[in-house]
CSV table of C-alpha atoms in Angstrom, one decimal:
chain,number,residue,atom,x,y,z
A,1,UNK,CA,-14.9,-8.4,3.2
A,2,UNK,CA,-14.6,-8.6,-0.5
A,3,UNK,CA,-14.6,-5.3,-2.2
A,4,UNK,CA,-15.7,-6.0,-5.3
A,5,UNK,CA,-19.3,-6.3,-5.3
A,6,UNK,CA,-19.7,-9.6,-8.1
A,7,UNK,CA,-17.0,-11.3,-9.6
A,8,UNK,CA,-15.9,-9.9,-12.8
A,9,UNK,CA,-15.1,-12.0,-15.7
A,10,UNK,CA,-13.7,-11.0,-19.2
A,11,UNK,CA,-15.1,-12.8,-22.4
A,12,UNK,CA,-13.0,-15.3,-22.0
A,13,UNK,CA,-13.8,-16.0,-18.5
A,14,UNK,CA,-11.0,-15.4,-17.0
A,15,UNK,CA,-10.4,-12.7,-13.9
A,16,UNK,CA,-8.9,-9.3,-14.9
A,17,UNK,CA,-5.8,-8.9,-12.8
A,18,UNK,CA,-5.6,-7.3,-9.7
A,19,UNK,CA,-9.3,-5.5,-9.8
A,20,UNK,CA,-10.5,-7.6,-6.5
A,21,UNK,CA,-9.3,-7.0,-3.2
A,22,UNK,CA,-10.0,-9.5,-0.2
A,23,UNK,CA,-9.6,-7.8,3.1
A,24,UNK,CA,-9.8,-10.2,6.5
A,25,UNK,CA,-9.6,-8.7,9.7
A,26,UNK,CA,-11.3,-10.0,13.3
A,27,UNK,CA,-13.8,-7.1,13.4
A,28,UNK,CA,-15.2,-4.5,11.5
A,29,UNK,CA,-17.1,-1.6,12.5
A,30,UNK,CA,-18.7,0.9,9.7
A,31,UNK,CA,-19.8,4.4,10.6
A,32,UNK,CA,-22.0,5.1,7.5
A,33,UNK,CA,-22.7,8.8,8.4
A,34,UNK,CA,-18.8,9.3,8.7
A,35,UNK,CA,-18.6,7.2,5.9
A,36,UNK,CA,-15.4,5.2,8.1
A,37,UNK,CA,-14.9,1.7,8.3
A,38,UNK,CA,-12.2,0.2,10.6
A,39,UNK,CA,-11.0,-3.5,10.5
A,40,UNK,CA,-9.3,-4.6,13.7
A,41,UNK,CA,-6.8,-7.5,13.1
A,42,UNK,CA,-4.3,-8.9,12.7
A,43,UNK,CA,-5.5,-7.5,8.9
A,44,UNK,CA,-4.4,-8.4,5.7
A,45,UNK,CA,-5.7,-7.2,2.5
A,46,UNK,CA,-5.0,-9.2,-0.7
A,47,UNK,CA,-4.7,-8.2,-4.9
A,48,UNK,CA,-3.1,-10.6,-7.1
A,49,UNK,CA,0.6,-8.3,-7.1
A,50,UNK,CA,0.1,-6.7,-3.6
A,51,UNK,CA,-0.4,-7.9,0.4
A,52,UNK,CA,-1.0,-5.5,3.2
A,53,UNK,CA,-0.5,-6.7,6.4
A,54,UNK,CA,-1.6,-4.5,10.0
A,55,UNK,CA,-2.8,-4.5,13.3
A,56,UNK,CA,-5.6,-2.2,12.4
A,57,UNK,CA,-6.7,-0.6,8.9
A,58,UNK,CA,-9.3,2.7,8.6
A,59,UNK,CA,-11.0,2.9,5.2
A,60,UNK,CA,-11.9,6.1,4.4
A,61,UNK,CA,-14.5,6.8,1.9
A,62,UNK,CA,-16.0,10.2,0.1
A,63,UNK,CA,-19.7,11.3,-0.1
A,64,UNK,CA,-20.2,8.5,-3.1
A,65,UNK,CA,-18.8,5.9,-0.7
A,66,UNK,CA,-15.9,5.2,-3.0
A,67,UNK,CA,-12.3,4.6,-1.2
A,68,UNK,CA,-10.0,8.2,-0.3
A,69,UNK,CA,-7.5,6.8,2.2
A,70,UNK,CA,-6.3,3.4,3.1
A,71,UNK,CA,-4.7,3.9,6.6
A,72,UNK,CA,-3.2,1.0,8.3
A,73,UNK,CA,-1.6,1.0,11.7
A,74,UNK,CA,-0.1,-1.7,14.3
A,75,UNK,CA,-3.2,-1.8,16.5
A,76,UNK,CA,-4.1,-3.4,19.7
A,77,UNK,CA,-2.0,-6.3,18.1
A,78,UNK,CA,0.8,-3.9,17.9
A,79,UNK,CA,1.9,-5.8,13.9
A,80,UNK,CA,3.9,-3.0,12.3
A,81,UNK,CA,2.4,-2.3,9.1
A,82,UNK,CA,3.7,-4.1,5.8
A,83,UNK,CA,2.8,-3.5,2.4
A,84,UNK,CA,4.4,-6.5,-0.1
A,85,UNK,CA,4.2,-5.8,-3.8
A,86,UNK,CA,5.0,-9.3,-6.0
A,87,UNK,CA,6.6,-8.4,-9.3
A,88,UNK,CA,8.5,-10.3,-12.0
A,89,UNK,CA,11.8,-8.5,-10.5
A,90,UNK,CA,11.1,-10.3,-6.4
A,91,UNK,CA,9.5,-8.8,-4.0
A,92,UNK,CA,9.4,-5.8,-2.8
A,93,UNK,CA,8.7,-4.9,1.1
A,94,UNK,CA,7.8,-1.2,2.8
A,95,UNK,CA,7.3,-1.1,6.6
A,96,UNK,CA,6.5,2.1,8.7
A,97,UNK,CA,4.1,2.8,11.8
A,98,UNK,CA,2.2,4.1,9.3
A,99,UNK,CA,1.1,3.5,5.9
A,100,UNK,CA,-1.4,5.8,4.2
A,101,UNK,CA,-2.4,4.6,0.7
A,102,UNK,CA,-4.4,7.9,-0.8
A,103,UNK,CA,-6.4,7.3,-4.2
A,104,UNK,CA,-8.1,9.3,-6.8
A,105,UNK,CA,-11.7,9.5,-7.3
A,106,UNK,CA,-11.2,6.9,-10.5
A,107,UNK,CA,-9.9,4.2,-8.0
A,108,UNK,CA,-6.2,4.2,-8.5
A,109,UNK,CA,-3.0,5.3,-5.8
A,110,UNK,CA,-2.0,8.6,-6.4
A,111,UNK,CA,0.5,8.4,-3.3
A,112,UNK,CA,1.8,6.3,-0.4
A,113,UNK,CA,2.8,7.9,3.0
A,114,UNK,CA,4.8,6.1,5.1
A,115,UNK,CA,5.3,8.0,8.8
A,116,UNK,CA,7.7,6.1,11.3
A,117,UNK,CA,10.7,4.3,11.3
A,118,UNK,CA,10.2,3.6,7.6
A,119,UNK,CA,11.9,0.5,6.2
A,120,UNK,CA,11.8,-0.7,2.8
A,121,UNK,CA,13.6,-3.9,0.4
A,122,UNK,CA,13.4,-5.1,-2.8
A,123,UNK,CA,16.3,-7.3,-4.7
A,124,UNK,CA,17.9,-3.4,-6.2
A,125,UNK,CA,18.5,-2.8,-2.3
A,126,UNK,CA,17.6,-0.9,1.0
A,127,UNK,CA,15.9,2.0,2.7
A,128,UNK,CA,15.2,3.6,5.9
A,129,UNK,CA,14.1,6.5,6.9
A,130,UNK,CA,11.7,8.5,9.3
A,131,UNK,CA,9.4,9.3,6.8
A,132,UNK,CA,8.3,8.8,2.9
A,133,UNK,CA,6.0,9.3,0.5
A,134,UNK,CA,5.9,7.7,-2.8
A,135,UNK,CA,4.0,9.5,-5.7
A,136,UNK,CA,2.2,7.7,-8.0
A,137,UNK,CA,1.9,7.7,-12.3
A,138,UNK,CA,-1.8,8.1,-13.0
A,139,UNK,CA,-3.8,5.0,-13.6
A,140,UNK,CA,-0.7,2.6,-13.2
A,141,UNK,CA,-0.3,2.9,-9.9
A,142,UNK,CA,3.6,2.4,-10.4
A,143,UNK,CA,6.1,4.7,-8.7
A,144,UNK,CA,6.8,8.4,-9.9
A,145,UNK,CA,8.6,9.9,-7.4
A,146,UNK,CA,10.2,8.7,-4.1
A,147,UNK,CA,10.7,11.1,-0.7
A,148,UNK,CA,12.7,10.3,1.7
A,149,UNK,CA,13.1,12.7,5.0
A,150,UNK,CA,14.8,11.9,8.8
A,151,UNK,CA,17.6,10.1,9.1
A,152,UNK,CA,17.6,8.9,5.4
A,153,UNK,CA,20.1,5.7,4.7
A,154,UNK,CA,19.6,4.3,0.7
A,155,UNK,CA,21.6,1.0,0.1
A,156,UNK,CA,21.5,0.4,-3.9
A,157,UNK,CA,22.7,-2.5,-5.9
A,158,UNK,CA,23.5,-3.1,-10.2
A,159,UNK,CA,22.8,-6.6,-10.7
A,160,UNK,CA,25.0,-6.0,-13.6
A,161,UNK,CA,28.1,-5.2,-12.1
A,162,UNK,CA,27.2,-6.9,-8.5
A,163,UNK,CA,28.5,-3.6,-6.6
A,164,UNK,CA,26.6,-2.1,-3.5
A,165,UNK,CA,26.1,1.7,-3.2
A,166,UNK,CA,25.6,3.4,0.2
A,167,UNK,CA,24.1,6.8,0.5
C-alpha cells in the first residue's frame, strides 16, 4: 500500500521529502462504511526520516477518508511495536504495546501515545515508563512536550561534558 495516490515531483524532479509513506503488511482488510483499515503483519510503514514496525496496525480515517489515528499493536505475531525516527543527531527508538500516532485534519502528528511498558533511546539517552504521550509543534511534526507517567526512569547524557544523569 502506497499512500500517496501518484508520485509527486517538484520542478526540479526531484521527490519532496518525507510526503510518501509505503506501508507492507501480509493482509489488509478495509471496512469502508467504518472507514477502518487494518494491516496484519509483521507491518512496517516507511517515510524517508521515520520506520514503524508492528504486529498489526489500524488506520483510522474521518468522514473525508483522510488519516485520524495510526494505531499499531504486536498482533498475532506478537512484534512489540517500534517507531524509529533517522535524524542528523542518530537514531532515535520508542517502543511500547502501544503506539497511537493521532493527526490533524491537515495531515500532520499532533501527538504520539505510547501505552505499555514504554521504552525509548536516542544518542542524548534513555527512557522507560508505563505510559507517554508526546505532543507535537503544528505542521513540523517535531516534539513539544513529553509525558511521562508509571514507573518513570529518564537516563540523560551532555555530549559536551560526557556525564550521565539519572532521574
Amino acid at each position: 500500500l502506497n499512500a500517496a495516490a501518484a508520485e509527486k515531483v517538484t520542478k526540479n524532479g526531484a521527490k519532496p521529502p518525507g510526503k510518501d509513506v509505503v506501508i507492507d503488511g501480509d493482509s489488509l482488510e478495509f471496512a469502508k462504511e467504518s472507514r477502518v483499515i487494518v494491516l496484519n503483519g509483521p507491518v512496517t510503514a516507511n517515510t524517508t526520516t521515520q520506520e514503524l514496525k508492528a504486529g498489526k496496525l489500524t488506520v483510522e480515517m474521518d468522514p473525508a477518508f483522510k488519516v485520524r489515528n495510526l494505531i499499531a499493536t504486536p498482533g498475532a505475531t506478537q512484534e512489540l511495536p517500534e517507531l524509529t525516527s533517522r535524524t542528523a543527531r542518530g537514531n532515535s527508538i520508542l517502543r511500547a504495546e502501544k503506539l497511537t500516532s493521532v493527526f490533524s485534519p491537515e495531515g500532520w502528528t499532533t501527538a504520539i501515545k505510547a501505552e505499555g511498558k514504554t521504552q525509548g533511546s536516542s544518542a542524548d539517552g534513555n527512557l522507560s515508563a508505563e505510559t507517554g504521550t508526546m505532543e507535537m509543534w503544528p505542521r513540523l511534526n517535531e516534539a513539544k512536550l513529553l509525558n511521562l507517567r508509571g514507573n518513570v526512569l529518564v537516563e540523560s547524557h551532555d555530549p559536551k561534558t560526557g556525564t550521565w544523569r539519572r532521574s
